[in-house]
């Protein structure tokens, strides 16, 4: 089943499943250990609710597996449909162009948790993101001297403008470094 929109939680779970067979407790642990919990709130109860939804939509298979004398656990495996939906979502302009000057960056969160894209495709996403941020910088945050901006809008708005511009410039610089590294060494 093809979905038009995946929530950040669904993306995270599918990205974890794309790394190989997993189970709910491992996804929850990886969320904490990787510090992804700083940008994504996902309790175990909600995790299993989302897994049920993803299973109903044919994006993951969930089955029980028993190891030795331990109680059975639910194993999650990404289906081909799930792999396709996640891959398609990673390559779409809305994901690449997403820009919240917040803690959540879906493009890079999914690149970090997914093994679906090869180095060439990852480089394509990074370059597209860099281009999108460059356009956003030119359109929304042109280089205006602080005193000129402040004279027109006040120092408070000038400070907010400056913060947004600096965040974009920082990410663009970081992307330039990352693109150079991926071009030289690959993504893996």
Coordinates of N, CA, C and O in Angstrom, one line a residue:
X1 N 0.8 -1.2 0.0 CA 0.0 0.0 0.0 C 0.9 1.2 0.0 O 1.8 1.3 0.8
X2 N 0.6 2.2 -0.8 CA 1.3 3.4 -0.9 C 0.7 4.5 0.0 O -0.5 4.7 -0.1
X3 N 1.6 5.1 0.8 CA 1.1 6.1 1.7 C 1.6 7.5 1.2 O 2.7 7.6 0.7
X4 N 0.8 8.5 1.3 CA 1.2 9.8 0.8 C 2.1 10.5 1.8 O 3.0 11.2 1.5
X5 N 1.9 10.3 3.1 CA 2.6 11.0 4.1 C 3.0 10.0 5.3 O 2.1 9.2 5.7
X6 N 4.2 10.1 5.7 CA 4.6 9.3 6.8 C 5.0 10.3 7.9 O 5.7 11.2 7.7
X7 N 4.6 10.0 9.1 CA 4.9 10.8 10.3 C 6.4 10.6 10.6 O 7.0 9.6 10.2
X8 N 7.0 11.5 11.3 CA 8.4 11.3 11.8 C 8.6 10.0 12.6 O 9.6 9.3 12.4
X9 N 7.6 9.6 13.4 CA 7.6 8.4 14.1 C 7.6 7.2 13.2 O 8.4 6.2 13.3
X10 N 6.7 7.2 12.2 CA 6.7 6.1 11.2 C 8.0 6.0 10.4 O 8.5 4.9 10.2
X11 N 8.5 7.2 10.0 CA 9.8 7.2 9.3 C 10.9 6.6 10.1 O 11.7 5.8 9.6
X12 N 10.9 6.9 11.4 CA 12.0 6.4 12.3 C 11.9 4.9 12.4 O 12.9 4.2 12.2
X13 N 10.7 4.4 12.6 CA 10.5 2.9 12.7 C 10.8 2.2 11.4 O 11.5 1.2 11.4
X14 N 10.3 2.7 10.3 CA 10.7 2.1 9.0 C 12.2 2.2 8.8 O 12.8 1.2 8.2
X15 N 12.8 3.3 9.1 CA 14.2 3.4 8.9 C 15.0 2.4 9.8 O 16.0 1.8 9.3
X16 N 14.5 2.2 11.0 CA 15.2 1.1 11.8 C 15.0 -0.2 11.2 O 15.9 -1.1 11.2
X17 N 13.8 -0.5 10.7 CA 13.5 -1.8 10.1 C 14.3 -2.0 8.8 O 14.6 -3.1 8.5
X18 N 14.6 -0.9 8.2 CA 15.4 -1.0 6.9 C 16.8 -1.5 7.2 O 17.4 -2.0 6.3
X19 N 17.2 -1.4 8.4 CA 18.6 -1.8 8.8 C 18.7 -3.3 9.0 O 19.7 -3.9 9.1
X20 N 17.5 -4.0 9.0 CA 17.5 -5.4 9.2 C 16.4 -5.8 10.2 O 15.8 -5.0 10.8
X21 N 16.1 -7.1 10.3 CA 15.1 -7.6 11.3 C 15.4 -7.0 12.6 O 16.5 -6.9 13.1
X22 N 14.3 -6.6 13.3 CA 14.5 -5.9 14.6 C 13.2 -6.2 15.4 O 12.4 -7.0 15.0
X23 N 13.1 -5.7 16.6 CA 12.0 -5.9 17.4 C 11.7 -4.6 18.2 O 12.6 -3.7 18.3
X24 N 10.5 -4.4 18.7 CA 10.1 -3.2 19.4 C 11.1 -2.7 20.4 O 11.4 -1.5 20.5
X25 N 11.5 -3.6 21.3 CA 12.4 -3.2 22.4 C 13.7 -2.6 21.9 O 14.2 -1.6 22.4
X26 N 14.2 -3.2 20.8 CA 15.5 -2.7 20.2 C 15.3 -1.3 19.6 O 16.1 -0.5 19.7
X27 N 14.1 -1.1 18.9 CA 13.8 0.2 18.3 C 13.8 1.2 19.5 O 14.4 2.3 19.3
X28 N 13.1 0.9 20.6 CA 13.0 1.9 21.7 C 14.4 2.1 22.3 O 14.7 3.3 22.6
X29 N 15.2 1.1 22.4 CA 16.5 1.2 23.0 C 17.4 2.1 22.1 O 18.1 3.0 22.5
X30 N 17.3 1.8 20.8 CA 18.1 2.6 19.8 C 17.7 4.0 19.8 O 18.6 4.9 19.6
X31 N 16.5 4.3 20.0 CA 16.0 5.7 20.1 C 16.7 6.4 21.2 O 17.1 7.5 21.0
X32 N 16.8 5.8 22.3 CA 17.4 6.4 23.5 C 19.0 6.5 23.3 O 19.6 7.5 23.5
X33 N 19.6 5.4 22.9 CA 21.0 5.3 22.8 C 21.6 6.3 21.8 O 22.6 6.9 22.0
X34 N 20.9 6.4 20.7 CA 21.3 7.3 19.6 C 21.0 8.7 19.9 O 21.4 9.6 19.1
X35 N 20.3 9.0 20.9 CA 19.8 10.3 21.3 C 18.8 10.9 20.3 O 18.5 12.1 20.3
X36 N 18.2 10.0 19.5 CA 17.1 10.4 18.6 C 15.9 10.9 19.5 O 15.0 11.6 19.0
X37 N 15.9 10.4 20.7 CA 14.8 10.8 21.6 C 14.8 12.3 21.9 O 13.8 12.9 22.4
X38 N 15.9 13.0 21.5 CA 15.9 14.5 21.7 C 15.0 15.2 20.6 O 14.6 16.3 20.9
X39 N 14.8 14.5 19.5 CA 14.0 15.1 18.5 C 12.7 14.3 18.2 O 11.9 14.8 17.4
X40 N 12.6 13.2 18.8 CA 11.4 12.3 18.5 C 10.9 11.7 19.8 O 11.6 10.9 20.4
X41 N 9.7 12.0 20.1 CA 9.1 11.4 21.3 C 8.3 10.2 20.9 O 7.4 10.2 20.1
X42 N 8.7 9.0 21.4 CA 8.1 7.8 21.0 C 8.2 6.8 22.2 O 9.2 6.2 22.4
X43 N 7.1 6.6 22.9 CA 7.0 5.6 24.0 C 6.8 4.3 23.4 O 6.3 4.1 22.3
X44 N 7.1 3.2 24.2 CA 6.9 1.9 23.7 C 5.4 1.6 23.4 O 5.2 0.9 22.4
X45 N 4.5 2.1 24.2 CA 3.1 1.8 23.9 C 2.7 2.4 22.5 O 2.1 1.7 21.7
X46 N 3.2 3.6 22.2 CA 2.9 4.3 20.9 C 3.6 3.5 19.8 O 3.2 3.4 18.7
X47 N 4.8 3.1 20.1 CA 5.6 2.3 19.1 C 4.9 1.1 18.6 O 4.8 0.9 17.4
X48 N 4.3 0.3 19.5 CA 3.5 -0.8 19.1 C 2.3 -0.5 18.4 O 1.8 -1.2 17.5
X49 N 1.6 0.6 18.7 CA 0.5 1.1 18.0 C 0.9 1.4 16.5 O 0.2 1.0 15.6
X50 N 2.0 2.1 16.4 CA 2.4 2.5 15.0 C 2.8 1.2 14.3 O 2.5 1.1 13.1
X51 N 3.5 0.3 14.9 CA 3.8 -1.0 14.3 C 2.6 -1.7 13.7 O 2.6 -2.2 12.6
X52 N 1.5 -1.7 14.5 CA 0.3 -2.3 14.1 C -0.3 -1.6 12.8 O -0.7 -2.3 11.9
X53 N -0.2 -0.3 12.8 CA -0.7 0.5 11.7 C 0.2 0.2 10.5 O -0.3 0.0 9.4
X54 N 1.5 0.1 10.7 CA 2.4 -0.1 9.5 C 2.2 -1.6 9.0 O 2.2 -1.8 7.8
X55 N 1.9 -2.5 9.9 CA 1.6 -3.9 9.5 C 0.3 -3.9 8.7 O 0.2 -4.5 7.6
X56 N -0.7 -3.2 9.2 CA -2.0 -3.2 8.5 C -1.9 -2.6 7.1 O -2.5 -3.0 6.1
X57 N -1.0 -1.7 6.9 CA -0.7 -1.0 5.6 C 0.3 -1.8 4.8 O 0.6 -1.3 3.7
X58 N 0.7 -2.9 5.3 CA 1.6 -3.8 4.5 C 3.1 -3.3 4.4 O 3.8 -3.7 3.5
X59 N 3.5 -2.4 5.3 CA 4.8 -1.8 5.2 C 5.8 -2.6 6.0 O 7.0 -2.5 5.8
X60 N 5.3 -3.3 7.0 CA 6.2 -4.2 7.8 C 5.4 -5.5 8.1 O 4.2 -5.6 8.0
X61 N 6.2 -6.6 8.2 CA 5.6 -7.8 8.7 C 6.0 -8.0 10.2 O 7.2 -7.6 10.6
X62 N 5.1 -8.4 11.0 CA 5.4 -8.6 12.4 C 5.0 -10.0 12.7 O 3.9 -10.5 12.4
X63 N 6.0 -10.8 13.3 CA 5.7 -12.1 13.7 C 6.4 -12.5 15.0 O 7.3 -11.8 15.4
X64 N 6.0 -13.5 15.6 CA 6.6 -13.9 16.9 C 7.7 -14.9 16.6 O 7.7 -15.7 15.7
X65 N 8.7 -14.7 17.5 CA 9.9 -15.6 17.4 C 10.3 -16.0 18.8 O 10.3 -15.1 19.7
X66 N 10.6 -17.2 19.0 CA 11.0 -17.7 20.3 C 12.5 -18.1 20.2 O 12.9 -18.8 19.3
X67 N 13.3 -17.6 21.2 CA 14.7 -17.9 21.3 C 14.9 -18.7 22.6 O 14.7 -18.1 23.7
X68 N 15.2 -20.0 22.5 CA 15.4 -20.8 23.6 C 14.2 -20.9 24.5 O 13.1 -21.0 24.0
X69 N 14.4 -20.7 25.8 CA 13.3 -20.8 26.7 C 12.7 -19.4 27.0 O 11.8 -19.3 27.9
X70 N 13.1 -18.4 26.3 CA 12.6 -17.0 26.6 C 11.2 -16.9 26.0 O 10.8 -17.7 25.1
X71 N 10.4 -16.0 26.6 CA 9.1 -15.8 26.0 C 9.2 -15.3 24.5 O 10.2 -14.7 24.2
X72 N 8.2 -15.6 23.7 CA 8.3 -15.1 22.3 C 8.3 -13.6 22.3 O 7.8 -12.9 23.1
X73 N 9.0 -13.1 21.3 CA 9.0 -11.6 21.1 C 8.5 -11.4 19.6 O 8.7 -12.2 18.7
X74 N 8.0 -10.1 19.4 CA 7.6 -9.7 18.1 C 8.7 -9.2 17.3 O 9.4 -8.3 17.7
X75 N 8.9 -9.8 16.2 CA 10.0 -9.4 15.3 C 9.4 -8.6 14.1 O 8.3 -8.9 13.6
X76 N 10.1 -7.5 13.8 CA 9.6 -6.6 12.7 C 10.6 -6.7 11.6 O 11.8 -6.7 11.7
X77 N 10.0 -6.9 10.4 CA 10.7 -7.0 9.2 C 10.1 -6.1 8.1 O 8.9 -6.1 7.9
X78 N 10.9 -5.2 7.5 CA 10.4 -4.3 6.4 C 10.0 -5.1 5.2 O 10.7 -6.0 4.8
X79 N 8.8 -4.9 4.7 CA 8.4 -5.5 3.5 C 8.9 -4.8 2.3 O 9.4 -3.7 2.4
X80 N 8.8 -5.4 1.1 CA 9.2 -4.7 -0.1 C 8.4 -3.4 -0.3 O 9.0 -2.4 -0.7
X81 N 7.1 -3.5 0.0 CA 6.3 -2.3 -0.1 C 6.8 -1.2 0.9 O 6.9 0.0 0.5
X82 N 7.1 -1.6 2.1 CA 7.7 -0.7 3.1 C 9.0 -0.1 2.6 O 9.2 1.1 2.8
X83 N 9.8 -0.9 2.1 CA 11.1 -0.4 1.5 C 10.9 0.6 0.4 O 11.5 1.6 0.4
X84 N 9.9 0.3 -0.4 CA 9.6 1.2 -1.5 C 9.1 2.6 -1.0 O 9.5 3.6 -1.5
X85 N 8.2 2.5 -0.1 CA 7.6 3.7 0.4 C 8.6 4.6 1.2 O 8.7 5.8 1.0
X86 N 9.5 3.9 2.0 CA 10.5 4.7 2.7 C 11.5 5.3 1.7 O 11.9 6.4 1.8
X87 N 11.9 4.5 0.8 CA 12.9 5.0 -0.2 C 12.3 6.1 -1.0 O 13.0 7.2 -1.2
X88 N 11.1 6.0 -1.5 CA 10.4 7.1 -2.2 C 10.3 8.3 -1.4 O 10.6 9.4 -1.8
X89 N 10.0 8.1 -0.1 CA 9.8 9.3 0.8 C 11.2 10.0 1.0 O 11.2 11.2 1.1
X90 N 12.3 9.2 1.1 CA 13.6 9.8 1.3 C 14.0 10.7 0.1 O 14.8 11.6 0.3
X91 N 13.6 10.3 -1.0 CA 14.0 11.0 -2.3 C 13.1 12.1 -2.7 O 13.4 12.8 -3.7
X92 N 12.0 12.4 -2.0 CA 11.0 13.4 -2.4 C 11.4 14.8 -1.9 O 11.9 15.0 -0.8
X93 N 11.2 15.8 -2.8 CA 11.5 17.2 -2.4 C 10.9 17.6 -1.1 O 11.6 18.3 -0.4
X94 N 9.7 17.3 -0.7 CA 9.2 17.7 0.6 C 10.1 17.3 1.8 O 10.3 18.0 2.7
X95 N 10.7 16.1 1.7 CA 11.6 15.6 2.7 C 12.9 16.4 2.6 O 13.4 16.9 3.6
X96 N 13.4 16.4 1.4 CA 14.7 17.1 1.2 C 14.6 18.6 1.6 O 15.6 19.1 2.2
X97 N 13.6 19.2 1.2 CA 13.4 20.7 1.4 C 12.9 21.1 2.8 O 12.8 22.2 3.1
X98 N 12.5 20.1 3.6 CA 11.9 20.4 4.9 C 12.9 21.3 5.6 O 14.1 21.1 5.6
X99 N 12.4 22.3 6.2 CA 13.2 23.2 7.0 C 12.4 23.8 8.1 O 11.6 24.6 8.0
X100 N 12.6 23.2 9.2 CA 12.1 23.7 10.4 C 13.4 24.2 11.1 O 14.3 23.4 11.2
X101 N 13.4 25.3 11.6 CA 14.6 25.7 12.3 C 14.4 25.2 13.7 O 14.5 26.0 14.7
X102 N 14.2 23.9 13.8 CA 13.9 23.3 15.1 C 14.9 22.2 15.3 O 15.8 22.0 14.5
X103 N 14.6 21.3 16.3 CA 15.5 20.2 16.6 C 15.3 19.0 15.6 O 16.2 18.2 15.6
X104 N 14.2 19.0 14.9 CA 14.0 17.8 14.1 C 14.3 18.1 12.6 O 13.9 19.0 12.0
X105 N 15.2 17.3 12.1 CA 15.6 17.3 10.7 C 15.3 16.0 10.1 O 16.1 15.1 10.2
X106 N 14.2 15.9 9.5 CA 13.8 14.6 8.9 C 14.7 14.0 7.9 O 14.9 12.8 7.8
X107 N 15.3 14.8 7.0 CA 16.1 14.4 6.0 C 17.3 13.6 6.6 O 17.6 12.5 6.2
X108 N 18.0 14.2 7.5 CA 19.2 13.6 8.0 C 18.9 12.5 9.0 O 19.7 11.6 9.2
X109 N 17.8 12.6 9.7 CA 17.4 11.6 10.6 C 17.2 10.3 9.8 O 17.6 9.2 10.2
X110 N 16.5 10.4 8.7 CA 16.2 9.2 7.9 C 17.4 8.7 7.2 O 17.6 7.5 7.0
X111 N 18.3 9.6 6.8 CA 19.6 9.1 6.1 C 20.4 8.3 7.2 O 21.0 7.3 6.9
X112 N 20.3 8.8 8.4 CA 21.1 8.1 9.5 C 20.6 6.7 9.8 O 21.3 5.8 10.2
X113 N 19.3 6.6 9.7 CA 18.6 5.3 10.1 C 18.2 4.4 9.0 O 17.5 3.4 9.2
X114 N 18.6 4.7 7.8 CA 18.2 3.9 6.7 C 19.4 3.5 5.8 O 20.3 4.3 5.6
X115 N 19.3 2.3 5.4 CA 20.4 1.8 4.5 C 19.9 1.6 3.1 O 20.4 0.9 2.3
X116 N 18.8 2.3 2.7 CA 18.1 2.1 1.4 C 18.8 2.8 0.3 O 18.7 2.4 -0.8
X117 N 19.5 3.9 0.6 CA 20.1 4.7 -0.5 C 21.6 4.3 -0.6 O 22.3 4.2 0.4
X118 N 22.1 4.2 -1.8 CA 23.5 4.0 -1.9 C 24.2 5.4 -1.8 O 23.6 6.4 -1.7
X119 N 25.5 5.4 -1.9 CA 26.3 6.6 -1.7 C 25.9 7.7 -2.8 O 25.8 8.9 -2.5
X120 N 25.7 7.2 -4.0 CA 25.4 8.2 -5.1 C 24.0 8.8 -4.8 O 23.8 10.0 -5.0
X121 N 23.0 8.0 -4.4 CA 21.7 8.6 -4.1 C 21.8 9.5 -2.9 O 21.1 10.5 -2.8
X122 N 22.5 9.1 -1.9 CA 22.7 9.9 -0.7 C 23.3 11.2 -1.0 O 22.9 12.3 -0.6
X123 N 24.3 11.2 -1.9 CA 25.0 12.4 -2.3 C 24.0 13.3 -3.1 O 24.0 14.5 -2.9
X124 N 23.1 12.7 -3.9 CA 22.1 13.4 -4.6 C 21.1 14.1 -3.6 O 20.8 15.3 -3.8
X125 N 20.7 13.4 -2.5 CA 19.9 14.0 -1.5 C 20.6 15.2 -0.8 O 20.0 16.3 -0.6
X126 N 21.9 15.0 -0.4 CA 22.6 16.0 0.3 C 22.8 17.3 -0.6 O 22.6 18.4 -0.1
X127 N 23.1 17.1 -1.9 CA 23.2 18.2 -2.8 C 21.9 18.9 -3.0 O 21.8 20.2 -3.1
X128 N 20.8 18.2 -3.1 CA 19.5 18.8 -3.3 C 19.1 19.6 -2.0 O 18.6 20.7 -2.1
X129 N 19.4 19.0 -0.9 CA 19.2 19.7 0.4 C 20.0 21.0 0.5 O 19.5 22.1 0.8
X130 N 21.2 20.9 0.1 CA 22.1 22.1 0.1 C 21.6 23.2 -0.8 O 21.5 24.3 -0.5
X131 N 21.1 22.7 -2.0 CA 20.5 23.7 -3.0 C 19.2 24.3 -2.4 O 19.0 25.5 -2.6
X132 N 18.4 23.5 -1.7 CA 17.2 24.0 -1.2 C 17.5 25.1 -0.1 O 16.8 26.1 0.0
X133 N 18.5 24.8 0.8 CA 18.8 25.7 1.8 C 19.4 27.0 1.3 O 19.2 28.1 1.8
X134 N 20.2 26.8 0.2 CA 20.8 28.0 -0.4 C 19.7 28.9 -1.0 O 19.8 30.1 -0.9
X135 N 18.7 28.3 -1.6 CA 17.6 29.1 -2.2 C 16.8 29.8 -1.0 O 16.4 30.9 -1.1
X136 N 16.6 29.0 0.0 CA 15.9 29.6 1.2 C 16.7 30.7 1.8 O 16.1 31.8 2.1
X137 N 18.0 30.6 1.8 CA 18.8 31.7 2.4 C 18.7 32.9 1.5 O 18.5 34.0 2.0
X138 N 18.8 32.8 0.2 CA 18.7 33.9 -0.7 C 17.3 34.6 -0.7 O 17.2 35.8 -0.7
X139 N 16.2 33.7 -0.6 CA 14.9 34.3 -0.7 C 14.4 34.9 0.6 O 13.8 36.0 0.7
X140 N 14.7 34.2 1.7 CA 14.2 34.6 3.0 C 15.1 35.3 3.9 O 14.7 36.0 4.9
X141 N 16.4 35.1 3.7 CA 17.4 35.7 4.6 C 18.6 36.4 3.8 O 19.7 36.1 4.0
X142 N 18.2 37.3 2.9 CA 19.3 38.0 2.2 C 20.2 38.7 3.2 O 19.8 39.1 4.3
X143 N 21.4 39.0 2.8 CA 22.4 39.6 3.7 C 22.1 41.1 3.8 O 22.4 41.9 2.9
X144 N 21.5 41.5 4.9 CA 21.1 42.9 5.2 C 21.9 43.3 6.4 O 21.8 42.6 7.4
X145 N 22.5 44.4 6.3 CA 23.3 44.9 7.5 C 22.3 45.1 8.7 O 21.2 45.5 8.6
X146 N 22.8 44.6 9.9 CA 22.0 44.6 11.1 C 21.3 45.9 11.4 O 20.1 46.0 11.7
X147 N 22.1 47.0 11.2 CA 21.6 48.3 11.6 C 20.5 48.7 10.6 O 19.5 49.4 11.0
X148 N 20.6 48.4 9.4 CA 19.5 48.7 8.4 C 18.2 47.9 8.7 O 17.2 48.5 8.8
X149 N 18.4 46.6 9.0 CA 17.2 45.8 9.4 C 16.6 46.3 10.7 O 15.4 46.5 10.7
X150 N 17.4 46.6 11.7 CA 16.9 47.0 13.0 C 16.2 48.4 12.9 O 15.2 48.6 13.5
X151 N 16.8 49.3 12.0 CA 16.1 50.6 11.9 C 14.7 50.4 11.3 O 13.8 51.2 11.7
X152 N 14.5 49.5 10.4 CA 13.2 49.3 9.8 C 12.3 48.5 10.7 O 11.1 48.7 10.8
X153 N 12.8 47.4 11.4 CA 11.9 46.5 12.1 C 12.2 46.4 13.6 O 11.4 45.7 14.3
X154 N 13.2 47.0 14.1 CA 13.6 46.9 15.5 C 14.6 45.8 15.8 O 14.8 44.9 15.0
X155 N 15.3 45.9 16.9 CA 16.4 45.0 17.2 C 15.9 43.6 17.5 O 16.6 42.6 17.3
X156 N 14.7 43.5 18.1 CA 14.2 42.1 18.4 C 14.0 41.3 17.2 O 14.4 40.1 17.1
X157 N 13.3 41.8 16.2 CA 13.1 41.1 14.9 C 14.4 40.9 14.2 O 14.7 39.9 13.6
X158 N 15.3 41.9 14.3 CA 16.6 41.7 13.7 C 17.4 40.5 14.3 O 18.0 39.8 13.6
X159 N 17.3 40.4 15.6 CA 17.9 39.3 16.3 C 17.4 37.9 15.8 O 18.1 37.0 15.6
X160 N 16.0 37.8 15.7 CA 15.4 36.6 15.2 C 15.9 36.3 13.7 O 16.1 35.2 13.4
X161 N 15.9 37.3 12.9 CA 16.3 37.2 11.5 C 17.8 36.7 11.5 O 18.1 35.8 10.8
X162 N 18.6 37.3 12.3 CA 20.0 36.9 12.4 C 20.2 35.5 12.8 O 21.0 34.7 12.2
X163 N 19.4 35.0 13.8 CA 19.4 33.6 14.2 C 19.1 32.7 13.1 O 19.8 31.7 12.8
X164 N 18.0 33.0 12.4 CA 17.6 32.1 11.3 C 18.7 32.1 10.2 O 19.0 31.0 9.6
X165 N 19.2 33.2 9.9 CA 20.3 33.3 8.8 C 21.5 32.5 9.3 O 22.1 31.7 8.5
X166 N 21.9 32.6 10.5 CA 23.1 31.9 11.0 C 22.8 30.4 11.0 O 23.8 29.6 10.7
X167 N 21.6 30.0 11.4 CA 21.4 28.5 11.4 C 21.5 28.0 10.0 O 22.0 26.9 9.8
X168 N 20.9 28.7 9.0 CA 21.0 28.2 7.6 C 22.4 28.2 7.1 O 22.9 27.2 6.5
X169 N 23.2 29.2 7.4 CA 24.6 29.3 7.0 C 25.4 28.1 7.7 O 26.3 27.5 7.0
X170 N 25.1 27.8 8.9 CA 25.8 26.8 9.6 C 25.5 25.4 8.9 O 26.4 24.6 8.7
X171 N 24.2 25.2 8.6 CA 23.9 23.9 8.0 C 24.5 23.8 6.6 O 24.9 22.7 6.2
X172 N 24.5 24.9 5.9 CA 25.1 24.9 4.5 C 26.5 24.6 4.6 O 27.1 23.7 3.8
X173 N 27.3 25.2 5.5 CA 28.7 24.9 5.7 C 28.9 23.4 6.1 O 29.8 22.7 5.5
X174 N 28.1 22.9 7.0 CA 28.1 21.5 7.4 C 27.9 20.6 6.2 O 28.6 19.6 6.0
X175 N 26.8 20.9 5.4 CA 26.5 20.1 4.2 C 27.7 20.1 3.2 O 28.0 19.1 2.6
X176 N 28.3 21.3 3.0 CA 29.5 21.3 2.1 C 30.5 20.4 2.5 O 31.1 19.6 1.7
X177 N 30.8 20.3 3.9 CA 31.8 19.4 4.4 C 31.4 18.0 4.2 O 32.2 17.1 3.8
X178 N 30.1 17.7 4.5 CA 29.6 16.3 4.3 C 29.6 15.9 2.9 O 30.0 14.7 2.6
X179 N 29.2 16.7 2.0 CA 29.2 16.4 0.6 C 30.7 16.1 0.1 O 30.9 15.1 -0.6
X180 N 31.6 16.9 0.5 CA 33.0 16.6 0.2 C 33.5 15.2 0.7 O 34.1 14.5 0.0
X181 N 33.1 14.9 1.9 CA 33.4 13.6 2.5 C 32.8 12.5 1.8 O 33.5 11.5 1.5
X182 N 31.5 12.6 1.5 CA 30.8 11.5 0.8 C 31.4 11.3 -0.7 O 31.5 10.2 -1.1
X183 N 31.7 12.4 -1.3 CA 32.3 12.4 -2.6 C 33.7 11.6 -2.6 O 34.0 10.9 -3.5
X184 N 34.4 11.8 -1.5 CA 35.7 11.2 -1.4 C 35.6 9.8 -0.9 O 36.3 8.9 -1.4
X185 N 34.8 9.6 0.2 CA 34.8 8.2 0.9 C 33.6 7.4 0.8 O 33.5 6.3 1.2
X186 N 32.5 8.0 0.2 CA 31.2 7.3 0.2 C 30.5 7.5 1.5 O 31.0 8.1 2.4
X187 N 29.3 7.0 1.5 CA 28.4 7.2 2.7 C 28.6 6.2 3.8 O 28.5 6.5 4.9
X188 N 29.0 5.0 3.4 CA 29.2 3.9 4.4 C 30.4 4.1 5.2 O 31.4 4.4 5.0

